Short mmCIF file of C-alpha atoms in Angstrom, two decimals:
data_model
loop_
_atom_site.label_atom_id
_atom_site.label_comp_id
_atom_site.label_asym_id
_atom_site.label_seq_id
_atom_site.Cartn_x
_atom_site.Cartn_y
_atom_site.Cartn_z
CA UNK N 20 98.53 -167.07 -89.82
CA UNK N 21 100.79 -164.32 -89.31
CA UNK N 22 100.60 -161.43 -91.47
CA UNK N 23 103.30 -159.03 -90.64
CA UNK N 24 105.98 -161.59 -92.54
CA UNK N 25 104.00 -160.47 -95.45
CA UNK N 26 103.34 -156.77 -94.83
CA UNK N 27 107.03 -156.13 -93.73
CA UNK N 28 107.64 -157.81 -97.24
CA UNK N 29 105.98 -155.20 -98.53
CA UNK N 30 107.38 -152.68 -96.90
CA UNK N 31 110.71 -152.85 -99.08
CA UNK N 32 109.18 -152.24 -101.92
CA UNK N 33 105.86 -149.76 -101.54
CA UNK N 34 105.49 -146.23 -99.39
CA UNK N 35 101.84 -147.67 -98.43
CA UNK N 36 100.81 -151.03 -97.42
CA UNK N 37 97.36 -150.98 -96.12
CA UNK N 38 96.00 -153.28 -93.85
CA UNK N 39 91.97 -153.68 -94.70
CA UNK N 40 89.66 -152.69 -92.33
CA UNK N 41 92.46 -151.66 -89.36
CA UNK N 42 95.32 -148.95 -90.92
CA UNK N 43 98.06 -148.60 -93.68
CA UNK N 44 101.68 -148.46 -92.90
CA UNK N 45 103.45 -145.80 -94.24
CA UNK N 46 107.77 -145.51 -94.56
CA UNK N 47 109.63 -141.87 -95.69
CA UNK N 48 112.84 -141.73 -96.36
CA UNK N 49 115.31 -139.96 -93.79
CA UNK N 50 118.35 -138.99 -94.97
CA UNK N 51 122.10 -140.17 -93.57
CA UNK N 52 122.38 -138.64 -90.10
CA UNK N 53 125.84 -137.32 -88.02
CA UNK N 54 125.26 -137.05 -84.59
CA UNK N 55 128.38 -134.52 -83.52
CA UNK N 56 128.05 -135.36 -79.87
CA UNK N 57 129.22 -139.07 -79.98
CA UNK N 58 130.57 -138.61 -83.94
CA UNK N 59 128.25 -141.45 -85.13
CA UNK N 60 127.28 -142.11 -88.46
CA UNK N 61 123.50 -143.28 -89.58
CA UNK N 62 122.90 -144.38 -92.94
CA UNK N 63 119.64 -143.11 -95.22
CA UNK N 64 116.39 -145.00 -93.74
CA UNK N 65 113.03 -145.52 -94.23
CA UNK N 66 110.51 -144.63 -91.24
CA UNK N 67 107.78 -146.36 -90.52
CA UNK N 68 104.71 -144.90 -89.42
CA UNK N 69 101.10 -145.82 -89.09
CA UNK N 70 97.61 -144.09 -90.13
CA UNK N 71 94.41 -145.32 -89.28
CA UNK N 72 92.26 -143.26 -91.02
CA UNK N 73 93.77 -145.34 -94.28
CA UNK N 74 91.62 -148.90 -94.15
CA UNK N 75 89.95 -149.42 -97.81
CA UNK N 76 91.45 -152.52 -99.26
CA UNK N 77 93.65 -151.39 -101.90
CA UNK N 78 94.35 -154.94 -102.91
CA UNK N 79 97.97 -154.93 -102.44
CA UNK N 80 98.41 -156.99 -99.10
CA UNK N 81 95.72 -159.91 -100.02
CA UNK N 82 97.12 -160.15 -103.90
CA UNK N 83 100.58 -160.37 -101.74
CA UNK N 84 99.44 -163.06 -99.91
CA UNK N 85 97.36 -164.85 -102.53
CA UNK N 86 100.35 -165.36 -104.53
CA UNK N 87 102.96 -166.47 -101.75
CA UNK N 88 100.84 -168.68 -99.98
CA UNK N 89 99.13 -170.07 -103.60
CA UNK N 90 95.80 -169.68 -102.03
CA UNK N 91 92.48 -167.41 -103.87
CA UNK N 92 92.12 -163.63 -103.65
CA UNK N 93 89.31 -164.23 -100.95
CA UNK N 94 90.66 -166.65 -98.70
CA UNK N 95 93.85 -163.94 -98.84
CA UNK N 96 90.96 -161.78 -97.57
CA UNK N 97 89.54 -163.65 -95.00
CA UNK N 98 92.61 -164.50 -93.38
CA UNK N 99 93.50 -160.57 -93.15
CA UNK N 100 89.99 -160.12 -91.73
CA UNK N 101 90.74 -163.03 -88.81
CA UNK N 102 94.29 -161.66 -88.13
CA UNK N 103 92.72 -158.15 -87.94
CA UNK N 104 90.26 -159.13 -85.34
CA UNK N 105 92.75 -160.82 -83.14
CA UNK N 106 94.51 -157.55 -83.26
CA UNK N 107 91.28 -155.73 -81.98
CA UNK N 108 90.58 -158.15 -79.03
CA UNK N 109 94.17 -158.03 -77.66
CA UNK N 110 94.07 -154.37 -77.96
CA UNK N 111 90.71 -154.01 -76.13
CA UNK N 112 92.01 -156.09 -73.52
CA UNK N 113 94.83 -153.42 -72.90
CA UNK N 114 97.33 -155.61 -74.37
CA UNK N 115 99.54 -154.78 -77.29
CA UNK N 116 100.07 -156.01 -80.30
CA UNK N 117 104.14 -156.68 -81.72
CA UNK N 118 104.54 -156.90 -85.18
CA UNK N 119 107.95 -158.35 -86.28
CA UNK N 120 110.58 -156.58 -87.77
CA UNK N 121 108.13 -153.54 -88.04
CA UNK N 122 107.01 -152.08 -84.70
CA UNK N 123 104.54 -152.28 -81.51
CA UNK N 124 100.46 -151.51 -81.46
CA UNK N 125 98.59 -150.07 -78.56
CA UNK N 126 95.82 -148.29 -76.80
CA UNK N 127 96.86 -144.86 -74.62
CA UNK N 128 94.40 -143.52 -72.00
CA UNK N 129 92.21 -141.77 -74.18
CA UNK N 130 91.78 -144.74 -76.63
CA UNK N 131 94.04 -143.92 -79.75
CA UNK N 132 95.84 -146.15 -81.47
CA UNK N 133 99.55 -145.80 -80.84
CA UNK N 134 102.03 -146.94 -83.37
CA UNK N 135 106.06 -147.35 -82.27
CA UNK N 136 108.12 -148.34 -84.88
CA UNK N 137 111.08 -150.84 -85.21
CA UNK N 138 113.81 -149.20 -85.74
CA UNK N 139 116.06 -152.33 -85.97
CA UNK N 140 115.69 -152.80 -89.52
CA UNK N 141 116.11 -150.21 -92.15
CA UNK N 142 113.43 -150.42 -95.04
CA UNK N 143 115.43 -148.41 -97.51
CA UNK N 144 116.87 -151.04 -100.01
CA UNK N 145 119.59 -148.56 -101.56
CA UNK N 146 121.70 -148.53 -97.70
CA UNK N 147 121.30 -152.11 -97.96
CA UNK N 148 124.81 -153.23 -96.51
CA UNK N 149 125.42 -150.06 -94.63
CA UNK N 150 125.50 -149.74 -90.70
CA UNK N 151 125.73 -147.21 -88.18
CA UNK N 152 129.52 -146.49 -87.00
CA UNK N 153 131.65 -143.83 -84.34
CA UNK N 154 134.75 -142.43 -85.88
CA UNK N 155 137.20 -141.09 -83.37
CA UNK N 156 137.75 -137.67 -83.09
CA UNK N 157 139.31 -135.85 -85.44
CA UNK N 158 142.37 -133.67 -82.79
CA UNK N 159 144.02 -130.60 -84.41
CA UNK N 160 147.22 -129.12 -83.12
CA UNK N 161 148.35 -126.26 -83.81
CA UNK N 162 151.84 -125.81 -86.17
CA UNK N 163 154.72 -124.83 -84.17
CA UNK N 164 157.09 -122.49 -85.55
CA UNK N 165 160.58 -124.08 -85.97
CA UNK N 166 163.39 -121.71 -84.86
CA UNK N 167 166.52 -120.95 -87.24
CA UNK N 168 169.77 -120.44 -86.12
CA UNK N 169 171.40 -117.35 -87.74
CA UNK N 170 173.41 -117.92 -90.71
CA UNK N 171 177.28 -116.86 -90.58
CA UNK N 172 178.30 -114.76 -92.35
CA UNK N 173 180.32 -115.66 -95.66
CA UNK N 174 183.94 -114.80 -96.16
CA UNK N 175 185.26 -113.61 -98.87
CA UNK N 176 188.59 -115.13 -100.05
CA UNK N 177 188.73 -112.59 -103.65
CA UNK N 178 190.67 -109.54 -103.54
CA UNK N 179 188.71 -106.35 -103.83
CA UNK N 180 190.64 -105.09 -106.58
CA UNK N 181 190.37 -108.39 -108.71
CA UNK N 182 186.83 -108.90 -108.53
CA UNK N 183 186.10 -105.35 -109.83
CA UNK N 184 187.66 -106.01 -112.69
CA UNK N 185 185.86 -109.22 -113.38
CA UNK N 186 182.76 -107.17 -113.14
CA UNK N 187 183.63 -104.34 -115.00
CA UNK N 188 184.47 -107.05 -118.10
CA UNK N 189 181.09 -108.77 -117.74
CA UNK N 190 179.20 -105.58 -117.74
CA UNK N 191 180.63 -104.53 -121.05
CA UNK N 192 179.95 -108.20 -122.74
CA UNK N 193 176.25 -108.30 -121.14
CA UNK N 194 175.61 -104.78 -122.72
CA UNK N 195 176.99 -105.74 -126.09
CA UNK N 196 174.94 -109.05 -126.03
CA UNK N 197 171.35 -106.47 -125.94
CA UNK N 198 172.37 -104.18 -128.32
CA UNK N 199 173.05 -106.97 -130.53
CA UNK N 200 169.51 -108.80 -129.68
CA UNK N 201 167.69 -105.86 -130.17
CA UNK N 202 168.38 -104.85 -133.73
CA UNK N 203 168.10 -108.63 -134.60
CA UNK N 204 165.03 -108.76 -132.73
CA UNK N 205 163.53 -105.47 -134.67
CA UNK N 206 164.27 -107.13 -138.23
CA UNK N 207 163.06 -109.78 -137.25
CA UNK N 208 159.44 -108.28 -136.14
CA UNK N 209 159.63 -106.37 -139.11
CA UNK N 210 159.74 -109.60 -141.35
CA UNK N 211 156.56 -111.50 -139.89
CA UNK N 212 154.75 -108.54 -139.76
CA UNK N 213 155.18 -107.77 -143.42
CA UNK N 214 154.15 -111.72 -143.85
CA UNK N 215 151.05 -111.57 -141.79
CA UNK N 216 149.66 -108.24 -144.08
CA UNK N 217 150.40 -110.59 -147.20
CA UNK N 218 148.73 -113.52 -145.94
CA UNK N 219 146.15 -111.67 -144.76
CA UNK N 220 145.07 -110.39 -148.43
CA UNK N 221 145.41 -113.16 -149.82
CA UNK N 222 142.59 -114.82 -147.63
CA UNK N 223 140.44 -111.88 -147.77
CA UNK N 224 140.53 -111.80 -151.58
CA UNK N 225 139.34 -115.79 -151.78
CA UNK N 226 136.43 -114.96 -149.44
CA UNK N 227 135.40 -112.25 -151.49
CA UNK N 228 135.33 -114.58 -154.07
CA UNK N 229 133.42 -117.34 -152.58
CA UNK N 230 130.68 -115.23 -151.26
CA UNK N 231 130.10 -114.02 -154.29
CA UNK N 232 130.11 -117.14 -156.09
CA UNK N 233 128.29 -119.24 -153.52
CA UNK N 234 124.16 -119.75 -153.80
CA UNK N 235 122.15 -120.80 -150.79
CA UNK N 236 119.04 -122.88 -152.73
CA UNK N 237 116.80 -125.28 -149.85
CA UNK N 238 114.89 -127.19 -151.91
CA UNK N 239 114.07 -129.33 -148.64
CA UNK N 240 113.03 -127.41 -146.24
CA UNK N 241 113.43 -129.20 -141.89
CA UNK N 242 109.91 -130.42 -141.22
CA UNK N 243 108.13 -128.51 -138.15
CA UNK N 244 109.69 -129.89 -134.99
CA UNK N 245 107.23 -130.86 -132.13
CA UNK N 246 108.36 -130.84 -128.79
CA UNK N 247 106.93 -133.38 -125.93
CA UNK N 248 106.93 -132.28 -122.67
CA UNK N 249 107.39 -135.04 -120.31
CA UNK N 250 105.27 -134.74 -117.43
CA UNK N 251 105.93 -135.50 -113.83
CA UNK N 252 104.96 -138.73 -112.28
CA UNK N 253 101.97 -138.75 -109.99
CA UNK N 254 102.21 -141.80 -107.67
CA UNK N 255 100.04 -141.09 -105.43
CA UNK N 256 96.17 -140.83 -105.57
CA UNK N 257 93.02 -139.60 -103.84
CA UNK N 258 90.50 -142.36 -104.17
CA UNK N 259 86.69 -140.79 -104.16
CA UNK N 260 85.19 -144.61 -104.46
CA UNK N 261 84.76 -147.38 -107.03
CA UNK N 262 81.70 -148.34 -108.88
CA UNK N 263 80.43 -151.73 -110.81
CA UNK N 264 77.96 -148.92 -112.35
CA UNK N 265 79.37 -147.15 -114.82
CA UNK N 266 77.23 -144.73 -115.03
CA UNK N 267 77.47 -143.84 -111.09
CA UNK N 268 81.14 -143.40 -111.62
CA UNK N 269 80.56 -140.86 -114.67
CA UNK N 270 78.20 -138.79 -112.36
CA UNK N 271 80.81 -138.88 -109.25
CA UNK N 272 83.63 -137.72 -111.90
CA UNK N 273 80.92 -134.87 -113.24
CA UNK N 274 80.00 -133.65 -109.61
CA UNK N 275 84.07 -133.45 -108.74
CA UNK N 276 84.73 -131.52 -111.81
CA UNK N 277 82.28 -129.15 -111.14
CA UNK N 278 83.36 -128.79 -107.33
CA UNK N 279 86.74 -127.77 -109.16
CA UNK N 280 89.05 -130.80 -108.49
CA UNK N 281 91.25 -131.85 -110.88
CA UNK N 282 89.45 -135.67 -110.95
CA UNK N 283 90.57 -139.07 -113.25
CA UNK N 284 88.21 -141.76 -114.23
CA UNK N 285 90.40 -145.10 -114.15
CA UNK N 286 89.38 -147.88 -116.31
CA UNK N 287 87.81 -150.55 -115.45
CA UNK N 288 89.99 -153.00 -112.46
CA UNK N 289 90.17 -156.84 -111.79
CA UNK N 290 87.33 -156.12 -109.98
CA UNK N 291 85.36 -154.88 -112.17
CA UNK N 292 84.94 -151.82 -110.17
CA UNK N 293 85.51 -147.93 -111.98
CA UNK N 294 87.87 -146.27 -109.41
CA UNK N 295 87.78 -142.28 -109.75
CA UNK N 296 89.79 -140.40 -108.47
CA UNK N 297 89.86 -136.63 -106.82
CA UNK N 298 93.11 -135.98 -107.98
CA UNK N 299 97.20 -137.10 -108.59
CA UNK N 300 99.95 -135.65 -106.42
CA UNK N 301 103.58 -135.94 -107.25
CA UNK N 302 105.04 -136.30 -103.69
CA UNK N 303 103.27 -137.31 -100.37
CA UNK N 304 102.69 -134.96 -98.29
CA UNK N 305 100.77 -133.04 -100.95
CA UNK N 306 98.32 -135.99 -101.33
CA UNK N 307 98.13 -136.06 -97.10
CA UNK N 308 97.54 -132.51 -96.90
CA UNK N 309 94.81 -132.25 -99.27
CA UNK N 310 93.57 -135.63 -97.88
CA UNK N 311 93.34 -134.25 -94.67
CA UNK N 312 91.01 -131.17 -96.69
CA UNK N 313 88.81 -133.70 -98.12
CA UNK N 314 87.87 -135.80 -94.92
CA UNK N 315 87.03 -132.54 -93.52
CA UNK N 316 84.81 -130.73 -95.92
CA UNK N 317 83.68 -133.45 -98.94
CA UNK N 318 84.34 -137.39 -98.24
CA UNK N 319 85.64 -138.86 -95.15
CA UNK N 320 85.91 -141.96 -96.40
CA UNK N 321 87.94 -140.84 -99.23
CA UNK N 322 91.83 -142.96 -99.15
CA UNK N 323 95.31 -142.80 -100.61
CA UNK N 324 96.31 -145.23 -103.48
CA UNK N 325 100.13 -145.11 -103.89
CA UNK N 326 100.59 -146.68 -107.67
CA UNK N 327 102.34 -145.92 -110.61
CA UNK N 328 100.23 -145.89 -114.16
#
């Protein structure tokens, strides 16, 4: 059976899908791309990539699997197993291995495992809909200036001698019309100032009053307030190991306390395993970075869990 209609399944949905025993496949999200040279437009996009340091069954693929197919959590497991070793043998044979609708598997001359991805489909559910397109170029001109013809002159058909006398009336009605409006218009000032002081008392006086009448008595006093402080999700965890003992899980939590990692004791799984944990990390390339740290100098074996609690 084919697993890769499964894992690329998965893919829509989770940042991690790990393949047990072989590598987990991991997507980030690119944002929309313009490319100015050929004015094409990429929508957002999830790339796939591949890690093989990443193999601990995390339970995600085979419960996947168990459920579509209506088969038991094991057989789910043993079929993963069989696909994985067919996977192996074609890539120790020099051959590679194609995953549909995710990418292509090989060996290079030194032996690594070489991951290309698929680039055909786009993981990222939200640009679901959305394709690439060119837009034609965009062509400015520059504004031309447009050119007017010179006005002619206009001639005048009044008499000199008439039209300064027209003037000379105007002037004298246009000067009586101010003096006029500006004794009116000094009353008038004079009359809403004289208001405004009035009013003014008046409403000082009954606030006066009312302050000294008024009597502040809380005879039920606003309960202390408690604030909660939301705090930031941590989707992705360091995995130290899981333990059917208890006990063995307590002292692994202890010994990473004391080392001075921030470590979580998870309850107890389907499994029946305690999981603990070196630590939660808000975004993913925190968790890689210091899961890179801890291969190096505490637990190689150590993994990523990407889950929400």
């Amino acid at each position: 059976m084919k697993i890769e209609h499964y894992l690329s399944q998965l893919l829509f949905r989770y940042q991690c899908v790990t393949v047990p025993g072989f590598g987990a496949f991991l997507t980030e999200i690119q944002s929309a791309q313009v490319n100015d040279g050929t004015h094409g437009f990429n929508p957002p996009k999830k790339l796939v990539s591949f890690n093989g340091y990443l193999k601990n069954n995390d339970g995600l693929l085979a419960t996947h699997i168990s459920q579509s197919e209506r088969i038991s959590y094991e057989s789910a497991v043993d079929l993963i197993q069989k696909e994985v070793s067919l996977w192996r043998i074609a890539l120790q044979n020099n051959q590679s291995v194609s995953l549909t609708n995710i990418g292509t598997l090989a060996l290079n001359f030194e032996g690594g495992l070489v991951f290309e991805a698929n680039n055909q489909t786009n993981y990222f559910t939200a640009s679901f809909g959305l394709s690439s397109f060119v837009s034609p170029a965009i062509i400015r001109q520059a504004a031309v200036e447009s050119t007017v013809e010179d006005e002619k002159p206009v001639i005048d058909l009044m008499p000199q001698k008439q039209k300064t006398n027209y003037l000379k009336y105007a002037a004298i009605f246009v000067v009586g019309l101010g003096t006029a409006g500006f004794f009116g218009n000094n009353y008038y000032q004079q009359q809403i100032t004289a208001q405004t002081q009035l009013v003014q008392t008046e409403v000082q006086k009954e606030v006066q009053g009312k302050i000294q009448e008024a009597t502040f008595v809380i005879s039920n006093p606003l309960p202390d307030v408690t604030l909660t402080v939301k705090q930031p999700k941590m989707p992705y965890h360091i995995v130290a190991g899981a333990f059917r003992n208890e006990e063995n899980a307590q002292k692994i939590y202890d010994k990473l306390v004391g080392l001075g990692y921030k470590a979580r004791r998870m309850e107890k799984n389907r499994f029946g395993l305690f999981p603990v944990l070196f630590g939660s990390y808000t975004t993913y390339g925190e968790a890689q970075s210091a899961l890179t740290e801890i291969h190096k100098t505490q637990n190689p074996d150590a993994w990523l869990l990407v889950r929400k609690f």
